[in-house]
Amino acid sequence: IGGLILNLMPCVLPVLSIKLLGVVKHGGGEKQAVRLNFITTAAGVLFAFMVLAAALVAIKEAGASIGWGTQFQHPWFIIAMTFVVTLFACNMWGFFEIRLPRWIADLGEHSSHIHGLGGSFLSGAMATLLATPCSAPFLGTAVAFALSRGAADIFAIFAAIGTGLALPYIVVAAAPGLATRLPRPGPWMAKLRLILGFALAATALWLLSVLAAQAGALAAGAIGALMVLTAVALYL
């Protein structure tokens, strides 16, 4: 349940915004393509959680103390994520296009696919990366218990959290008609991209507020100004 609630947290909204656009693009498409796309995204979420669990087990076995969401205690990580989210927003606004290497974007792609499965897998993995700092209110006790136990408990609890976070994707995979019944892609999608771009920009502002609490308002303001300049440069 905690993993499912993470889908509504500001940390994960960037990936959900991008995935929502992906659902809309499947309007009028084939159900099999939708099912494979969303199963791959769910697999990306679960794979990333298993990688995190394995890393934490390895660190614990090495005798070091371990915690959860600690990367958001490092200003440089927050700055990097702010930059990434700003780029996503600019992409939604049409300032530039993100093109993955073809071997990644088209990984496993068939003629019936609307999108490459590689991109879907990576979006699921990124959802996991962004979800970790938001997990404390709902999962703090469970994660703390897992980290105090053995490897089996860590993997089991992380798998449960990952399943909850991936559940919306699994639901669409089980009922692909939720996506294929949507209107076919058209000019109306430009307005949707604009709205989702503002949602991503709001997430960048939230990240700056986290940075301000750690490094001060002056540092957060400087990074915010740099992000605005980045957006202007991409627009020009």
CSV table of N, CA, C and O in Angstrom, one decimal, residues 6-109:
chain,number,residue,atom,x,y,z
A,6,LEU,N,3.1,6.0,-3.1
A,6,LEU,CA,4.2,6.7,-3.7
A,6,LEU,C,3.9,7.3,-5.1
A,6,LEU,O,4.5,8.3,-5.4
A,7,ASN,N,3.0,6.7,-5.8
A,7,ASN,CA,2.7,7.2,-7.1
A,7,ASN,C,2.1,8.6,-7.1
A,7,ASN,O,2.1,9.4,-8.1
A,8,LEU,N,1.6,9.0,-5.9
A,8,LEU,CA,1.0,10.4,-5.8
A,8,LEU,C,1.9,11.4,-5.2
A,8,LEU,O,1.5,12.5,-5.0
A,9,MET,N,3.1,11.0,-4.9
A,9,MET,CA,4.1,11.9,-4.2
A,9,MET,C,4.8,12.8,-5.3
A,9,MET,O,4.9,12.4,-6.4
A,10,PRO,N,5.2,14.0,-4.9
A,10,PRO,CA,5.8,14.9,-5.8
A,10,PRO,C,7.1,14.4,-6.4
A,10,PRO,O,7.5,14.7,-7.6
A,11,CYS,N,7.8,13.5,-5.7
A,11,CYS,CA,9.0,12.9,-6.3
A,11,CYS,C,8.8,12.1,-7.6
A,11,CYS,O,9.6,12.1,-8.4
A,12,VAL,N,7.6,11.5,-7.6
A,12,VAL,CA,7.4,10.6,-8.8
A,12,VAL,C,6.6,11.2,-9.9
A,12,VAL,O,6.4,10.7,-11.0
A,13,LEU,N,6.0,12.4,-9.6
A,13,LEU,CA,5.1,13.0,-10.6
A,13,LEU,C,5.8,13.2,-12.0
A,13,LEU,O,5.2,13.1,-13.0
A,14,PRO,N,7.1,13.6,-12.0
A,14,PRO,CA,7.7,13.7,-13.3
A,14,PRO,C,7.6,12.5,-14.2
A,14,PRO,O,7.2,12.6,-15.4
A,15,VAL,N,7.9,11.3,-13.6
A,15,VAL,CA,7.8,10.1,-14.4
A,15,VAL,C,6.3,9.8,-14.8
A,15,VAL,O,6.0,9.3,-15.9
A,16,LEU,N,5.4,10.0,-13.8
A,16,LEU,CA,4.0,9.7,-14.1
A,16,LEU,C,3.5,10.7,-15.2
A,16,LEU,O,2.7,10.3,-16.0
A,17,SER,N,4.0,11.9,-15.2
A,17,SER,CA,3.6,12.8,-16.3
A,17,SER,C,4.0,12.3,-17.6
A,17,SER,O,3.2,12.3,-18.6
A,18,ILE,N,5.2,11.9,-17.7
A,18,ILE,CA,5.7,11.3,-19.0
A,18,ILE,C,5.0,10.1,-19.4
A,18,ILE,O,4.7,9.9,-20.5
A,19,LYS,N,4.7,9.2,-18.4
A,19,LYS,CA,4.0,8.0,-18.7
A,19,LYS,C,2.6,8.3,-19.1
A,19,LYS,O,2.0,7.6,-19.9
A,20,LEU,N,1.9,9.3,-18.5
A,20,LEU,CA,0.6,9.7,-18.9
A,20,LEU,C,0.5,10.0,-20.4
A,20,LEU,O,-0.4,9.7,-21.1
A,21,LEU,N,1.6,10.8,-20.8
A,21,LEU,CA,1.6,11.1,-22.2
A,21,LEU,C,1.8,9.9,-23.0
A,21,LEU,O,1.3,9.8,-24.1
A,22,GLY,N,2.6,8.9,-22.5
A,22,GLY,CA,2.7,7.6,-23.2
A,22,GLY,C,1.4,6.9,-23.3
A,22,GLY,O,1.1,6.3,-24.4
A,23,VAL,N,0.6,6.9,-22.3
A,23,VAL,CA,-0.7,6.3,-22.4
A,23,VAL,C,-1.6,6.9,-23.5
A,23,VAL,O,-2.2,6.3,-24.3
A,24,VAL,N,-1.6,8.3,-23.5
A,24,VAL,CA,-2.4,9.0,-24.5
A,24,VAL,C,-2.0,8.7,-25.9
A,24,VAL,O,-2.8,8.5,-26.8
A,25,LYS,N,-0.7,8.5,-26.1
A,25,LYS,CA,-0.2,8.2,-27.4
A,25,LYS,C,-0.6,6.8,-27.9
A,25,LYS,O,-0.6,6.6,-29.1
A,26,HIS,N,-1.1,6.0,-27.0
A,26,HIS,CA,-1.6,4.7,-27.4
A,26,HIS,C,-3.0,4.7,-27.9
A,26,HIS,O,-3.6,3.7,-28.2
A,27,GLY,N,-3.6,5.9,-27.8
A,27,GLY,CA,-5.0,6.0,-28.2
A,27,GLY,C,-5.3,5.5,-29.6
A,27,GLY,O,-4.6,5.8,-30.6
A,28,GLY,N,-6.2,4.5,-29.7
A,28,GLY,CA,-6.5,3.9,-31.0
A,28,GLY,C,-5.4,2.9,-31.5
A,28,GLY,O,-5.5,2.4,-32.6
A,29,GLY,N,-4.5,2.6,-30.6
A,29,GLY,CA,-3.5,1.6,-30.9
A,29,GLY,C,-3.9,0.2,-30.6
A,29,GLY,O,-5.0,-0.1,-30.3
A,30,GLU,N,-2.9,-0.7,-30.7
A,30,GLU,CA,-3.1,-2.1,-30.5
A,30,GLU,C,-2.9,-2.5,-29.0
A,30,GLU,O,-2.0,-2.0,-28.4
A,31,LYS,N,-3.8,-3.3,-28.5
A,31,LYS,CA,-3.8,-3.7,-27.1
A,31,LYS,C,-2.5,-4.4,-26.8
A,31,LYS,O,-1.9,-4.2,-25.7
A,32,GLN,N,-2.0,-5.3,-27.7
A,32,GLN,CA,-0.8,-6.0,-27.4
A,32,GLN,C,0.4,-5.1,-27.2
A,32,GLN,O,1.2,-5.3,-26.3
A,33,ALA,N,0.5,-4.0,-28.0
A,33,ALA,CA,1.6,-3.1,-27.9
A,33,ALA,C,1.5,-2.3,-26.5
A,33,ALA,O,2.5,-2.1,-25.8
A,34,VAL,N,0.3,-2.0,-26.1
A,34,VAL,CA,0.1,-1.3,-24.8
A,34,VAL,C,0.5,-2.2,-23.7
A,34,VAL,O,1.2,-1.8,-22.7
A,35,ARG,N,0.1,-3.5,-23.8
A,35,ARG,CA,0.4,-4.4,-22.7
A,35,ARG,C,1.9,-4.6,-22.5
A,35,ARG,O,2.4,-4.5,-21.4
A,36,LEU,N,2.6,-4.8,-23.6
A,36,LEU,CA,4.0,-5.0,-23.5
A,36,LEU,C,4.7,-3.8,-23.0
A,36,LEU,O,5.7,-3.9,-22.2
A,37,ASN,N,4.3,-2.6,-23.4
A,37,ASN,CA,4.9,-1.3,-23.0
A,37,ASN,C,4.8,-1.2,-21.5
A,37,ASN,O,5.8,-0.8,-20.8
A,38,PHE,N,3.6,-1.4,-20.9
A,38,PHE,CA,3.4,-1.2,-19.5
A,38,PHE,C,4.0,-2.3,-18.6
A,38,PHE,O,4.4,-2.1,-17.5
A,39,ILE,N,4.0,-3.5,-19.2
A,39,ILE,CA,4.7,-4.6,-18.4
A,39,ILE,C,6.2,-4.3,-18.3
A,39,ILE,O,6.8,-4.5,-17.3
A,40,THR,N,6.7,-3.8,-19.4
A,40,THR,CA,8.2,-3.4,-19.4
A,40,THR,C,8.4,-2.3,-18.4
A,40,THR,O,9.5,-2.3,-17.7
A,41,THR,N,7.6,-1.3,-18.3
A,41,THR,CA,7.7,-0.3,-17.3
A,41,THR,C,7.7,-0.8,-15.9
A,41,THR,O,8.5,-0.5,-15.0
A,42,ALA,N,6.7,-1.7,-15.6
A,42,ALA,CA,6.6,-2.3,-14.3
A,42,ALA,C,7.9,-3.1,-14.0
A,42,ALA,O,8.4,-3.1,-12.9
A,43,ALA,N,8.4,-3.8,-15.0
A,43,ALA,CA,9.6,-4.6,-14.8
A,43,ALA,C,10.8,-3.7,-14.5
A,43,ALA,O,11.7,-4.0,-13.7
A,44,GLY,N,10.8,-2.5,-15.1
A,44,GLY,CA,11.9,-1.5,-14.8
A,44,GLY,C,11.8,-1.1,-13.3
A,44,GLY,O,12.9,-0.9,-12.7
A,45,VAL,N,10.6,-0.9,-12.8
A,45,VAL,CA,10.4,-0.5,-11.4
A,45,VAL,C,11.0,-1.6,-10.5
A,45,VAL,O,11.7,-1.4,-9.6
A,46,LEU,N,10.5,-2.8,-10.7
A,46,LEU,CA,10.9,-3.9,-9.9
A,46,LEU,C,12.4,-4.2,-10.0
A,46,LEU,O,13.1,-4.5,-9.0
A,47,PHE,N,12.9,-4.1,-11.2
A,47,PHE,CA,14.4,-4.4,-11.4
A,47,PHE,C,15.2,-3.3,-10.6
A,47,PHE,O,16.2,-3.7,-9.9
A,48,ALA,N,14.8,-2.1,-10.6
A,48,ALA,CA,15.5,-1.0,-9.9
A,48,ALA,C,15.4,-1.3,-8.4
A,48,ALA,O,16.4,-1.1,-7.7
A,49,PHE,N,14.3,-1.7,-7.9
A,49,PHE,CA,14.2,-2.0,-6.5
A,49,PHE,C,15.1,-3.1,-6.1
A,49,PHE,O,15.7,-3.1,-5.0
A,50,MET,N,15.2,-4.1,-6.9
A,50,MET,CA,16.0,-5.3,-6.6
A,50,MET,C,17.5,-4.9,-6.6
A,50,MET,O,18.3,-5.3,-5.8
A,51,VAL,N,17.9,-3.9,-7.6
A,51,VAL,CA,19.2,-3.4,-7.6
A,51,VAL,C,19.6,-2.7,-6.3
A,51,VAL,O,20.6,-2.8,-5.7
A,52,LEU,N,18.6,-1.8,-5.9
A,52,LEU,CA,18.8,-1.1,-4.6
A,52,LEU,C,18.9,-2.0,-3.4
A,52,LEU,O,19.8,-1.8,-2.6
A,53,ALA,N,18.1,-3.1,-3.4
A,53,ALA,CA,18.1,-4.0,-2.3
A,53,ALA,C,19.5,-4.7,-2.3
A,53,ALA,O,20.1,-4.9,-1.2
A,54,ALA,N,20.0,-5.1,-3.5
A,54,ALA,CA,21.2,-5.8,-3.6
A,54,ALA,C,22.4,-4.9,-3.1
A,54,ALA,O,23.3,-5.3,-2.4
A,55,ALA,N,22.3,-3.6,-3.5
A,55,ALA,CA,23.4,-2.7,-3.1
A,55,ALA,C,23.4,-2.5,-1.6
A,55,ALA,O,24.4,-2.5,-1.0
A,56,LEU,N,22.2,-2.4,-1.0
A,56,LEU,CA,22.1,-2.2,0.5
A,56,LEU,C,22.6,-3.4,1.2
A,56,LEU,O,23.2,-3.3,2.2
A,57,VAL,N,22.2,-4.6,0.7
A,57,VAL,CA,22.7,-5.9,1.3
A,57,VAL,C,24.2,-5.9,1.2
A,57,VAL,O,24.9,-6.3,2.2
A,58,ALA,N,24.8,-5.5,0.1
A,58,ALA,CA,26.3,-5.6,-0.1
A,58,ALA,C,26.9,-4.6,0.9
A,58,ALA,O,28.0,-4.9,1.5
A,59,ILE,N,26.4,-3.4,1.0
A,59,ILE,CA,26.9,-2.4,2.0
A,59,ILE,C,26.8,-2.9,3.4
A,59,ILE,O,27.8,-2.7,4.2
A,60,LYS,N,25.7,-3.5,3.7
A,60,LYS,CA,25.5,-4.0,5.1
A,60,LYS,C,26.5,-5.1,5.4
A,60,LYS,O,27.0,-5.2,6.5
A,61,GLU,N,26.7,-6.0,4.4
A,61,GLU,CA,27.6,-7.1,4.6
A,61,GLU,C,29.0,-6.6,4.8
A,61,GLU,O,29.8,-7.3,5.4
A,62,ALA,N,29.3,-5.5,4.2
A,62,ALA,CA,30.6,-4.9,4.3
A,62,ALA,C,30.9,-4.2,5.7
A,62,ALA,O,32.0,-3.7,6.0
A,63,GLY,N,29.8,-4.1,6.5
A,63,GLY,CA,29.9,-3.6,7.8
A,63,GLY,C,29.6,-2.1,8.0
A,63,GLY,O,29.7,-1.6,9.0
A,64,ALA,N,29.1,-1.5,6.9
A,64,ALA,CA,28.8,-0.1,6.9
A,64,ALA,C,27.3,0.1,7.4
A,64,ALA,O,26.5,-0.8,7.2
A,65,SER,N,27.0,1.3,7.9
A,65,SER,CA,25.7,1.6,8.3
A,65,SER,C,24.9,2.0,7.0
A,65,SER,O,25.5,2.7,6.2
A,66,ILE,N,23.7,1.7,6.9
A,66,ILE,CA,22.9,1.9,5.7
A,66,ILE,C,21.6,2.7,6.1
A,66,ILE,O,21.1,2.5,7.2
A,67,GLY,N,21.1,3.5,5.2
A,67,GLY,CA,19.9,4.2,5.3
A,67,GLY,C,19.1,4.3,4.0
A,67,GLY,O,19.5,3.7,3.0
A,68,TRP,N,18.0,4.9,4.1
A,68,TRP,CA,17.1,5.0,2.9
A,68,TRP,C,16.8,6.4,2.5
A,68,TRP,O,16.5,7.2,3.3
A,69,GLY,N,16.9,6.7,1.2
A,69,GLY,CA,16.7,8.0,0.7
A,69,GLY,C,17.8,9.0,1.1
A,69,GLY,O,17.6,10.2,1.0
A,70,THR,N,19.0,8.5,1.4
A,70,THR,CA,20.1,9.3,1.8
A,70,THR,C,20.6,10.2,0.7
A,70,THR,O,21.3,11.2,1.0
A,71,GLN,N,20.4,9.8,-0.6
A,71,GLN,CA,20.9,10.6,-1.6
A,71,GLN,C,20.3,12.0,-1.7
A,71,GLN,O,20.9,13.0,-2.1
A,72,PHE,N,19.1,12.2,-1.1
A,72,PHE,CA,18.5,13.5,-1.1
A,72,PHE,C,19.0,14.3,0.1
A,72,PHE,O,18.5,15.4,0.3
A,73,GLN,N,20.0,13.8,0.8
A,73,GLN,CA,20.7,14.6,1.8
A,73,GLN,C,21.9,15.3,1.2
A,73,GLN,O,22.6,16.0,1.9
A,74,HIS,N,22.2,15.0,-0.1
A,74,HIS,CA,23.4,15.5,-0.7
A,74,HIS,C,22.9,16.6,-1.7
A,74,HIS,O,22.2,16.3,-2.7
A,75,PRO,N,23.3,17.8,-1.5
A,75,PRO,CA,22.9,18.9,-2.4
A,75,PRO,C,23.2,18.7,-3.9
A,75,PRO,O,22.4,19.0,-4.8
A,76,TRP,N,24.4,18.0,-4.2
A,76,TRP,CA,24.7,17.8,-5.6
A,76,TRP,C,23.7,16.9,-6.3
A,76,TRP,O,23.5,17.0,-7.5
A,77,PHE,N,23.2,15.9,-5.5
A,77,PHE,CA,22.2,15.0,-6.1
A,77,PHE,C,20.9,15.8,-6.4
A,77,PHE,O,20.3,15.6,-7.5
A,78,ILE,N,20.5,16.6,-5.5
A,78,ILE,CA,19.3,17.4,-5.7
A,78,ILE,C,19.5,18.3,-6.9
A,78,ILE,O,18.6,18.5,-7.7
A,79,ILE,N,20.7,18.9,-7.1
A,79,ILE,CA,20.9,19.8,-8.2
A,79,ILE,C,20.9,19.0,-9.5
A,79,ILE,O,20.3,19.5,-10.5
A,80,ALA,N,21.4,17.8,-9.5
A,80,ALA,CA,21.4,17.0,-10.7
A,80,ALA,C,20.0,16.6,-11.1
A,80,ALA,O,19.6,16.7,-12.3
A,81,MET,N,19.2,16.3,-10.1
A,81,MET,CA,17.8,15.9,-10.4
A,81,MET,C,17.0,17.1,-10.8
A,81,MET,O,16.1,17.0,-11.7
A,82,THR,N,17.3,18.3,-10.3
A,82,THR,CA,16.6,19.5,-10.7
A,82,THR,C,16.9,19.8,-12.2
A,82,THR,O,16.0,20.1,-13.0
A,83,PHE,N,18.1,19.6,-12.6
A,83,PHE,CA,18.6,19.8,-14.0
A,83,PHE,C,17.8,18.8,-14.9
A,83,PHE,O,17.3,19.2,-15.9
A,84,VAL,N,17.7,17.5,-14.5
A,84,VAL,CA,17.1,16.5,-15.3
A,84,VAL,C,15.6,16.8,-15.4
A,84,VAL,O,15.0,16.8,-16.6
A,85,VAL,N,14.9,17.2,-14.3
A,85,VAL,CA,13.5,17.5,-14.4
A,85,VAL,C,13.3,18.8,-15.3
A,85,VAL,O,12.3,18.8,-16.0
A,86,THR,N,14.2,19.7,-15.2
A,86,THR,CA,14.0,20.9,-16.0
A,86,THR,C,14.2,20.6,-17.5
A,86,THR,O,13.4,21.1,-18.4
A,87,LEU,N,15.1,19.7,-17.8
A,87,LEU,CA,15.2,19.2,-19.2
A,87,LEU,C,13.9,18.5,-19.7
A,87,LEU,O,13.5,18.7,-20.8
A,88,PHE,N,13.3,17.7,-18.8
A,88,PHE,CA,12.1,17.0,-19.1
A,88,PHE,C,11.0,18.0,-19.4
A,88,PHE,O,10.2,17.9,-20.4
A,89,ALA,N,10.9,19.1,-18.6
A,89,ALA,CA,9.9,20.1,-18.8
A,89,ALA,C,10.1,20.8,-20.2
A,89,ALA,O,9.1,21.0,-20.9
A,90,CYS,N,11.3,21.2,-20.5
A,90,CYS,CA,11.6,21.8,-21.7
A,90,CYS,C,11.3,20.9,-22.9
A,90,CYS,O,10.9,21.4,-24.0
A,91,ASN,N,11.5,19.6,-22.7
A,91,ASN,CA,11.2,18.6,-23.8
A,91,ASN,C,9.6,18.6,-24.0
A,91,ASN,O,9.2,18.6,-25.1
A,92,MET,N,8.9,18.6,-22.9
A,92,MET,CA,7.4,18.7,-23.0
A,92,MET,C,7.0,19.9,-23.7
A,92,MET,O,6.0,19.9,-24.5
A,93,TRP,N,7.6,21.0,-23.5
A,93,TRP,CA,7.3,22.3,-24.1
A,93,TRP,C,7.8,22.4,-25.6
A,93,TRP,O,7.5,23.4,-26.2
A,94,GLY,N,8.5,21.4,-26.0
A,94,GLY,CA,8.9,21.4,-27.4
A,94,GLY,C,10.2,22.2,-27.7
A,94,GLY,O,10.5,22.5,-28.9
A,95,PHE,N,11.0,22.5,-26.6
A,95,PHE,CA,12.2,23.3,-26.9
A,95,PHE,C,13.3,22.4,-27.5
A,95,PHE,O,14.1,22.9,-28.2
A,96,PHE,N,13.2,21.1,-27.3
A,96,PHE,CA,14.1,20.2,-27.9
A,96,PHE,C,13.6,18.8,-27.8
A,96,PHE,O,12.6,18.6,-27.1
A,97,GLU,N,14.2,17.8,-28.5
A,97,GLU,CA,13.7,16.4,-28.4
A,97,GLU,C,14.8,15.6,-27.8
A,97,GLU,O,16.0,15.7,-28.1
A,98,ILE,N,14.4,14.7,-26.9
A,98,ILE,CA,15.3,13.7,-26.3
A,98,ILE,C,15.2,12.4,-27.2
A,98,ILE,O,14.2,11.8,-27.3
A,99,ARG,N,16.4,12.1,-27.7
A,99,ARG,CA,16.4,10.9,-28.6
A,99,ARG,C,17.4,9.9,-28.0
A,99,ARG,O,18.6,10.1,-27.9
A,100,LEU,N,16.9,8.8,-27.4
A,100,LEU,CA,17.8,7.7,-26.9
A,100,LEU,C,18.5,7.1,-28.1
A,100,LEU,O,18.0,7.1,-29.2
A,101,PRO,N,19.7,6.4,-27.8
A,101,PRO,CA,20.3,5.6,-28.9
A,101,PRO,C,19.3,4.6,-29.4
A,101,PRO,O,18.5,4.0,-28.6
A,102,ARG,N,19.3,4.4,-30.7
A,102,ARG,CA,18.2,3.5,-31.3
A,102,ARG,C,18.2,2.1,-30.7
A,102,ARG,O,17.1,1.6,-30.5
A,103,TRP,N,19.4,1.6,-30.3
A,103,TRP,CA,19.4,0.2,-29.8
A,103,TRP,C,18.7,0.2,-28.4
A,103,TRP,O,18.3,-0.9,-28.0
A,104,ILE,N,18.6,1.3,-27.7
A,104,ILE,CA,17.9,1.4,-26.4
A,104,ILE,C,16.5,1.6,-26.6
A,104,ILE,O,15.6,0.9,-26.1
A,105,ALA,N,16.2,2.7,-27.4
A,105,ALA,CA,14.8,3.1,-27.6
A,105,ALA,C,14.0,2.0,-28.3
A,105,ALA,O,12.8,1.8,-28.0
A,106,ASP,N,14.6,1.2,-29.2
A,106,ASP,CA,13.9,0.2,-29.9
A,106,ASP,C,14.2,-1.2,-29.4
A,106,ASP,O,14.0,-2.2,-30.1
A,107,LEU,N,14.7,-1.3,-28.2
A,107,LEU,CA,15.0,-2.6,-27.7
A,107,LEU,C,13.8,-3.5,-27.6
A,107,LEU,O,12.8,-3.2,-27.0
A,108,GLY,N,13.9,-4.6,-28.4
A,108,GLY,CA,12.8,-5.5,-28.4
A,108,GLY,C,11.6,-5.0,-29.2
A,108,GLY,O,10.5,-5.6,-29.2
A,109,GLU,N,11.8,-4.0,-30.0
A,109,GLU,CA,10.6,-3.4,-30.7
A,109,GLU,C,10.2,-4.3,-31.9
A,109,GLU,O,11.1,-4.8,-32.6
